[in-house]
Short mmCIF file of C-alpha atoms and ligand atoms in Angstrom, two decimals:
data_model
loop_
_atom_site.label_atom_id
_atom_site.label_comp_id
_atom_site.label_asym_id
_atom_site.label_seq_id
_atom_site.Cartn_x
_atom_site.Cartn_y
_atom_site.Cartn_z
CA UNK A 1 71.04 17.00 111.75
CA UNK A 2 73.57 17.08 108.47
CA UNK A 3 76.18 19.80 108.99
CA UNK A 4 74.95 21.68 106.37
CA UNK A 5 71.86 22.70 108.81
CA UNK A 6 73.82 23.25 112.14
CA UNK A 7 75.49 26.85 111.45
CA UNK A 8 72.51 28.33 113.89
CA UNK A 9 70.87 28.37 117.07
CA UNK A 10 72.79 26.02 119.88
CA UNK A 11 74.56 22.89 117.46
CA UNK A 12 78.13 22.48 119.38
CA UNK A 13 78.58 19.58 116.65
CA UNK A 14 79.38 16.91 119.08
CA UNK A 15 77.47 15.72 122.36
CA UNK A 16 80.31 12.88 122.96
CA UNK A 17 83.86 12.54 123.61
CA UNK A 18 85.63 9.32 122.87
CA UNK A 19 88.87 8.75 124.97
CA UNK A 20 90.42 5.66 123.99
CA UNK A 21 92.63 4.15 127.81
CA UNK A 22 92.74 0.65 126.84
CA UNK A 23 96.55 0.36 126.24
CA UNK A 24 98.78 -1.69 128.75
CA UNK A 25 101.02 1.43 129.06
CA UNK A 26 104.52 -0.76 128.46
CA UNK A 27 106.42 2.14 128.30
CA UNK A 28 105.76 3.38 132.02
CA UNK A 29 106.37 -0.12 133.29
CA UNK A 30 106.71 -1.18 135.94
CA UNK A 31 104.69 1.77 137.54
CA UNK A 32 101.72 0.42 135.30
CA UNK A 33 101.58 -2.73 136.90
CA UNK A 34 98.91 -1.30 138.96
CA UNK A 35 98.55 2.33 137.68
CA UNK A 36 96.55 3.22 134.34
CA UNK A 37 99.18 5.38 132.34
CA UNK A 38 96.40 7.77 132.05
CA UNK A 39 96.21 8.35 136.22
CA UNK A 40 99.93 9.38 136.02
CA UNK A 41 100.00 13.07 136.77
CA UNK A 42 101.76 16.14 134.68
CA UNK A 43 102.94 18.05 138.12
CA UNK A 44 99.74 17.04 140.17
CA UNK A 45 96.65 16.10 137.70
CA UNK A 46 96.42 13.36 136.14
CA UNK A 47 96.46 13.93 132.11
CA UNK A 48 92.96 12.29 131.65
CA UNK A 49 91.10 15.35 134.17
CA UNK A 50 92.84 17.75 131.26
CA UNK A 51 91.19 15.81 128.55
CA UNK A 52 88.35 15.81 130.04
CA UNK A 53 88.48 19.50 130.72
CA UNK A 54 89.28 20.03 127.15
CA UNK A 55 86.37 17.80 125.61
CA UNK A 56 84.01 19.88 128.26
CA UNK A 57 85.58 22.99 127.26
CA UNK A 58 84.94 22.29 123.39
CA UNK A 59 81.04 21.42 124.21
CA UNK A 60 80.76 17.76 124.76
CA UNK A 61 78.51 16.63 127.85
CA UNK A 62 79.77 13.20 127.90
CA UNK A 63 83.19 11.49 127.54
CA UNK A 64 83.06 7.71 126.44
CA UNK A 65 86.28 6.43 128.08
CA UNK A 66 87.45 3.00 126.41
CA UNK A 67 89.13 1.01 128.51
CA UNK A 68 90.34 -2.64 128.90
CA UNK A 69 89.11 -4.85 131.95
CA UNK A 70 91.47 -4.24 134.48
CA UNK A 71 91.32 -0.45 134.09
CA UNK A 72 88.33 0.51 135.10
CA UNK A 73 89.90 3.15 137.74
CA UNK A 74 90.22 5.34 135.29
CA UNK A 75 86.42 5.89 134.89
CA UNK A 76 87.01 5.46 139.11
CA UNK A 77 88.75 9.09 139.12
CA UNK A 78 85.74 10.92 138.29
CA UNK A 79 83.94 9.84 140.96
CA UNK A 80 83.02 12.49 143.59
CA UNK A 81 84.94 11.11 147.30
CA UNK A 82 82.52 12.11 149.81
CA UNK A 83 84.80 10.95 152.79
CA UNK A 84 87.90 12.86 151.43
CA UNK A 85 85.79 15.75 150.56
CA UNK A 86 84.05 15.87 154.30
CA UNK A 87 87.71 15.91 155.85
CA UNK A 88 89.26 18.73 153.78
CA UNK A 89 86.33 20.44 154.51
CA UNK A 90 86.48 19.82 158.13
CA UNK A 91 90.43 20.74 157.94
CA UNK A 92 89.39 23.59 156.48
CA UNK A 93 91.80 22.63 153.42
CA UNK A 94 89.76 24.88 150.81
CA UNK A 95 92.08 24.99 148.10
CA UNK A 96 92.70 21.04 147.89
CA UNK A 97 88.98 20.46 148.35
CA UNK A 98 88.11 22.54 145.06
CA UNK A 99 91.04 20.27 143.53
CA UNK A 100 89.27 16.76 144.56
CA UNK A 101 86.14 17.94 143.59
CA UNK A 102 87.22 19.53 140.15
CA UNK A 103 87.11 15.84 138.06
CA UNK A 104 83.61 14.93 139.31
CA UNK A 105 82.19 18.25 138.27
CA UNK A 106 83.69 18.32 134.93
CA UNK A 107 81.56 16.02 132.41
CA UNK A 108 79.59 12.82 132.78
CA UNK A 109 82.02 9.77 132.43
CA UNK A 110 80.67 6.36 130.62
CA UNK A 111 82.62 3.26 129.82
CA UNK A 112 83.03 1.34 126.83
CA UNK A 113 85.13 -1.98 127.52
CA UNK A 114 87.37 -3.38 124.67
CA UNK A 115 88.10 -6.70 125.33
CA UNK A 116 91.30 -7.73 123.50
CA UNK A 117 94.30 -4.98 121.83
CA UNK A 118 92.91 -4.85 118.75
CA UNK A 119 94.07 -1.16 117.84
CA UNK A 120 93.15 2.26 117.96
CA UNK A 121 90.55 1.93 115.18
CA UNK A 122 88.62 -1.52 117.09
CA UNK A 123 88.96 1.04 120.68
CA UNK A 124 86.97 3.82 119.12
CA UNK A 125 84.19 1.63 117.45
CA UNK A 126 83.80 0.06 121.02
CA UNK A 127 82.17 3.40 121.93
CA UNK A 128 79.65 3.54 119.23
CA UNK A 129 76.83 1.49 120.60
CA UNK A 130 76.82 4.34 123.54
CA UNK A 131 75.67 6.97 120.57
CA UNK A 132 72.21 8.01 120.79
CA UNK A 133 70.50 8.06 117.17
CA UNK A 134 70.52 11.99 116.86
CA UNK A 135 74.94 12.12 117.29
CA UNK A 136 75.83 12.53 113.73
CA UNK A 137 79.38 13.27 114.97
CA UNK A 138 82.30 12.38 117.56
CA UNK A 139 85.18 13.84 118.97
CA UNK A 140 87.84 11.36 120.03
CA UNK A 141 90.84 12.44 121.94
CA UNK A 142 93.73 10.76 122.69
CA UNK A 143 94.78 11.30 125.58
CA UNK A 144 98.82 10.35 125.27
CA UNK A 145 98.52 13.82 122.77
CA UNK A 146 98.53 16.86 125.38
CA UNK A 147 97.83 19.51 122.71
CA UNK A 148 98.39 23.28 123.85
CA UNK A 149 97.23 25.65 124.24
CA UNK A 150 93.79 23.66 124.52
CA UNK A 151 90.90 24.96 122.16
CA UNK A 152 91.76 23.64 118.99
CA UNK A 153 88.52 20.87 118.81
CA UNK A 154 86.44 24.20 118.90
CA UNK A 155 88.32 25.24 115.62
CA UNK A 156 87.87 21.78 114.70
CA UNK A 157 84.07 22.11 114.82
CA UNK A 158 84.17 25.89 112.85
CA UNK A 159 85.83 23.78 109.98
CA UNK A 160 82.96 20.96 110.15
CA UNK A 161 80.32 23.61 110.16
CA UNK A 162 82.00 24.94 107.07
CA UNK A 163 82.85 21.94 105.40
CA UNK A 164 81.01 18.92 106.65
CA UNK A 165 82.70 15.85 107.02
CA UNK A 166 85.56 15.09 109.42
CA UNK A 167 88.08 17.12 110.58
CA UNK A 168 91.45 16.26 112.46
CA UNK A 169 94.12 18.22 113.61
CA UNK A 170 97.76 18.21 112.45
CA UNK A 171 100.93 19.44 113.34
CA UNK A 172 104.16 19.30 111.55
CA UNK A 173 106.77 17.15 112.13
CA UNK A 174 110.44 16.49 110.90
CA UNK A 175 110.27 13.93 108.29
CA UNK A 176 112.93 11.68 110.44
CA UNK A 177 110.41 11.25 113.22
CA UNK A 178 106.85 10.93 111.06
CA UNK A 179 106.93 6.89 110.87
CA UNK A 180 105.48 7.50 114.67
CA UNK A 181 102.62 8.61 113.20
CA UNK A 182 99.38 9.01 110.98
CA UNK A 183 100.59 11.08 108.03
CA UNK A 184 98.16 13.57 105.84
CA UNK A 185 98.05 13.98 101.85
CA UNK A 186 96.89 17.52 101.49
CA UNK A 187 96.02 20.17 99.56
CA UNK A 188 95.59 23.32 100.17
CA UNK A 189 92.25 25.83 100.62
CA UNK A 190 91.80 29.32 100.88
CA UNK A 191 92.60 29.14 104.72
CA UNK A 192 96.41 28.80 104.68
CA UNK A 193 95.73 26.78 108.58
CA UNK A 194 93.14 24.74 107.00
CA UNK A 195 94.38 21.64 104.33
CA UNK A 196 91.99 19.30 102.57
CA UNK A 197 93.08 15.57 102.84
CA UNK A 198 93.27 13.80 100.07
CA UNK A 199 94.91 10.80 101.73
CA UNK A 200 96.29 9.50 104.83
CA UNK A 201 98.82 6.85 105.86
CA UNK A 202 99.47 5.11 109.13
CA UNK A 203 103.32 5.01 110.12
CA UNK A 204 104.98 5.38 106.72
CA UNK A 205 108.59 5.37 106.32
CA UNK A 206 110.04 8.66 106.36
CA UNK A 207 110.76 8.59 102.59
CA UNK A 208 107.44 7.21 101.58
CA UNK A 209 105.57 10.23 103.69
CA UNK A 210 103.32 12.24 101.55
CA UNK A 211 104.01 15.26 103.70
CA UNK A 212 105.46 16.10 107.35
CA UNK A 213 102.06 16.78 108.33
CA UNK A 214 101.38 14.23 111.34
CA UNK A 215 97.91 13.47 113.24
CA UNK A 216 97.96 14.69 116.47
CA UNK A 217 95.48 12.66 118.62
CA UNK A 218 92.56 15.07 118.03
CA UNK A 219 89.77 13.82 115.54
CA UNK A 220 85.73 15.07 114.65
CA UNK A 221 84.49 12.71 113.03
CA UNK A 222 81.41 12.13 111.19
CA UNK A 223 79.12 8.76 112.39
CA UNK A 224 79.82 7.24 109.24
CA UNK A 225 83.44 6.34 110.26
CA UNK A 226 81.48 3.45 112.37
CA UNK A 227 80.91 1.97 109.28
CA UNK A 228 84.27 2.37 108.04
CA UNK A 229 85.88 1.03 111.42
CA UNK A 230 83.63 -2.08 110.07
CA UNK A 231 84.56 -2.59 107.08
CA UNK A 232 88.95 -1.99 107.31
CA UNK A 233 91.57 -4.80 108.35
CA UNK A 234 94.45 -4.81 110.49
CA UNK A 235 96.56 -2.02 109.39
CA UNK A 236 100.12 -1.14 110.85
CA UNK A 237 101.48 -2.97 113.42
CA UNK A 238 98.57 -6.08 112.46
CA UNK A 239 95.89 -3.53 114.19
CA UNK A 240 92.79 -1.84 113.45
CA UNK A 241 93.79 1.80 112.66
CA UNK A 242 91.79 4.43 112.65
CA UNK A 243 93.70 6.04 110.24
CA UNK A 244 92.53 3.18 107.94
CA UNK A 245 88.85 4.23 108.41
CA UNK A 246 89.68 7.69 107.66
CA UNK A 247 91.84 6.73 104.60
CA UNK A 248 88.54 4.65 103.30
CA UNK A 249 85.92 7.54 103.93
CA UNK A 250 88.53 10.11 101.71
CA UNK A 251 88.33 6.91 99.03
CA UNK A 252 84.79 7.43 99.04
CA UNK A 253 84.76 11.12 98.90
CA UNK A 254 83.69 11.88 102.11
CA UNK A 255 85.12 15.43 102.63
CA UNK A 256 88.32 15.16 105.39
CA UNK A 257 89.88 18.69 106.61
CA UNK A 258 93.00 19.33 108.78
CA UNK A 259 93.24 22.01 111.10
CA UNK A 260 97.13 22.87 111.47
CA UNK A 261 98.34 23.25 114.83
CA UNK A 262 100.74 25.82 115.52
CA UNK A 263 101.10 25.58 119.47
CA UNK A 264 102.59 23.19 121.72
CA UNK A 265 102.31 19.66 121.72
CA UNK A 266 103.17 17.01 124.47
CA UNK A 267 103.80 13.45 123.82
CA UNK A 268 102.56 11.66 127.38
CA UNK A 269 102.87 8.62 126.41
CA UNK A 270 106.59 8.39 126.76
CA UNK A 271 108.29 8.79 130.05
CA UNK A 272 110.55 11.32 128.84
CA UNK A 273 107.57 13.20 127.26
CA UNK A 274 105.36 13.12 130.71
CA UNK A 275 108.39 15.17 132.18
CA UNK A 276 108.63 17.60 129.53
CA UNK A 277 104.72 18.47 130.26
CA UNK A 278 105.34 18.47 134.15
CA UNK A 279 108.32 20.81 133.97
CA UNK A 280 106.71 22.87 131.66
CA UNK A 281 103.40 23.04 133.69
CA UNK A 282 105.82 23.16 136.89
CA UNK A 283 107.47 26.34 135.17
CA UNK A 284 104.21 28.22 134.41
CA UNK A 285 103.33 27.63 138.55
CA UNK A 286 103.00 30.49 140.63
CA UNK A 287 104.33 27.95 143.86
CA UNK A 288 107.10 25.60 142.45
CA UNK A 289 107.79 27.58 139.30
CA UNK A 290 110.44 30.45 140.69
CA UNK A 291 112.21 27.68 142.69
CA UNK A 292 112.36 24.49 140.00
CA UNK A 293 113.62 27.07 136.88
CA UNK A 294 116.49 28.27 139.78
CA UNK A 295 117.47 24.75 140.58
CA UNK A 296 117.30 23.86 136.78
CA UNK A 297 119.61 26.56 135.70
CA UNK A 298 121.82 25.23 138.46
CA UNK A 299 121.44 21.66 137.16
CA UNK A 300 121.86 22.23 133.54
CA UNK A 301 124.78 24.62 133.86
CA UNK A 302 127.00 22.12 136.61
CA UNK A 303 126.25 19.54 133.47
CA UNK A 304 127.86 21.68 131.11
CA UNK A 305 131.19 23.00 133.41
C1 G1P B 1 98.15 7.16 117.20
C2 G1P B 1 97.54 7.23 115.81
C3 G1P B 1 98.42 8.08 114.90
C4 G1P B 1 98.59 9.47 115.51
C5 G1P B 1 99.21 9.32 116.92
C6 G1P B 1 99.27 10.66 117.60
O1 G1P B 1 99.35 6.43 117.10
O2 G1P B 1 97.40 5.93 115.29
O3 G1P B 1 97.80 8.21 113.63
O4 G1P B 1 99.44 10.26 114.70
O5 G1P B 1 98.39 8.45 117.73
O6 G1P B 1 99.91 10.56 118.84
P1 G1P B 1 100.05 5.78 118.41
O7 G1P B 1 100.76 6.89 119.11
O8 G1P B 1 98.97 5.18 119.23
O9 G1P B 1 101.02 4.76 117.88
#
């Protein structure tokens, strides 16, 4: 199906999910010695069951987790536990039942193994000999990139239906911190939230930046960045970048939109960032909310007497 024959009946414009979990997690060492970064929870889920969520959410019926050997527990987690289910349920612990059973129930979970850290671009083409012949598109999420409030890969998909092609989703960024990140060209349409790329750049240096417009781990992209992921070579940092492939299917006039995201945005792939989300999810909780914002007023103000 080509995207300019999807705008009826039930086309959600993606069937799979690609979570790329290969990374060693060095930044959450030494926890990460034996836990995925991905298991490690914002208040009590791990981020991966709100990625998951979110893909589900957005229409996907499969999520194509990439991982390297070694971490296959993260695939582990969305197994059902039919011991720990049978004694909740025999405690009569209803509410934490529902909770263990939530991942399982979610979306079906398949694993693509990348053998050596090759970069982001090399993770995502692992998943591609998973696609079945009909999948003209992919979503890929990364799942260090909590992106809030959830919803915007279902915009994503509006703008594909429109415009064909890919279509990632930015967010702005001061210029002193873009060099993190893959940085947009744009120009703009007649939807001031919706940019057409017209180039894109993996960690530039702040001054070389075409625009404060950063990538923010949430991609729809056509099947024909397989071929791309192909045919690019190691990029920043000596890897594979997907930002590469992208940057070679705008080159060849394959039509590339951003969605601009105006909400919140959670970096989980720092420790600092990971407690950010927590607090912030701890604040919005009806049980340890009240208490944690009293203690933190508490905390922050004997900081600044
Ligand atoms: C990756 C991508 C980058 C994107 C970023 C978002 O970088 O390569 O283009 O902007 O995720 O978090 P990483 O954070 O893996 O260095």
């Amino acid at each position: 199906m080509s995207a300019s024959d999807c705008g009826t009946g039930g086309y959600r414009g993606f069937r799979t999910a690609v979570v790329p979990a290969a990374g060693l997690g060095t930044r959450f060492l030494p926890t990460t010695k034996t836990v995925p970064k991905e298991l490690l929870p914002v208040l009590d889920t791990p981020a991966i069951e709100y990625v998951a969520a979110e893909a589900a959410r957005a229409g996907a019926d499969r999520l194509v987790l990439v991982v390297s050997p070694g971490k296959e527990s993260v695939a582990a987690y969305f197994d059902s536990n039919p011991d720990l289910e049978a004694e909740l349920r025999g405690q009569g612990r209803d509410a934490l039942l529902a909770k263990v059973r939530r991942a399982p129930g979610l979306i079906r979970v398949e694993v693509a193994v990348q053998r050596k850290p090759l970069g982001l671009g090399h993770a995502v083409g692992c998943a591609e000999p998973l696609l079945a012949e009909d999948e003209d598109a992919v979503a890929v999420l990364l799942p260090d990139d909590f992106v809030l409030p959830t919803g915007v890969l279902g915009t994503m998909a509006a703008i594909r239906r429109r415009h064909g092609g890919s279509v990632l989703c930015a967010f702005d960024v001061p210029r002193e911190r873009i060099s993190a990140y893959g940085v947009f060209e744009v120009e703009d349409t007649d939807d001031p939230d919706v940019r057409r790329v017209r180039g894109m750049v993996e960690k530039p240096a702040p001054e070389a930046a075409p625009s404060t417009l950063a990538a923010a781990g949430r991609y729809l992209l056509d099947r024909a960045v397989f071929d791309a992921l192909r045919r690019i070579v190691p990029g920043a940092g000596g890897e594979l970048q997907l930002t590469d492939a992208v940057a070679l299917l705008i080159d060849e006039d394959h039509p590339v939109h951003v969605v601009v995201h105006h909400g919140e945005r959670h970096d989980l792939g720092t420790p600092a960032g990971l407690l950010r989300a927590s607090v912030d999810f701890a604040l919005a909780d009806s049980d340890v909310g009240p208490e944690l914002r009293r203690w933190l007023r508490d905390r922050v103000e004997r900081e600044t007497t």
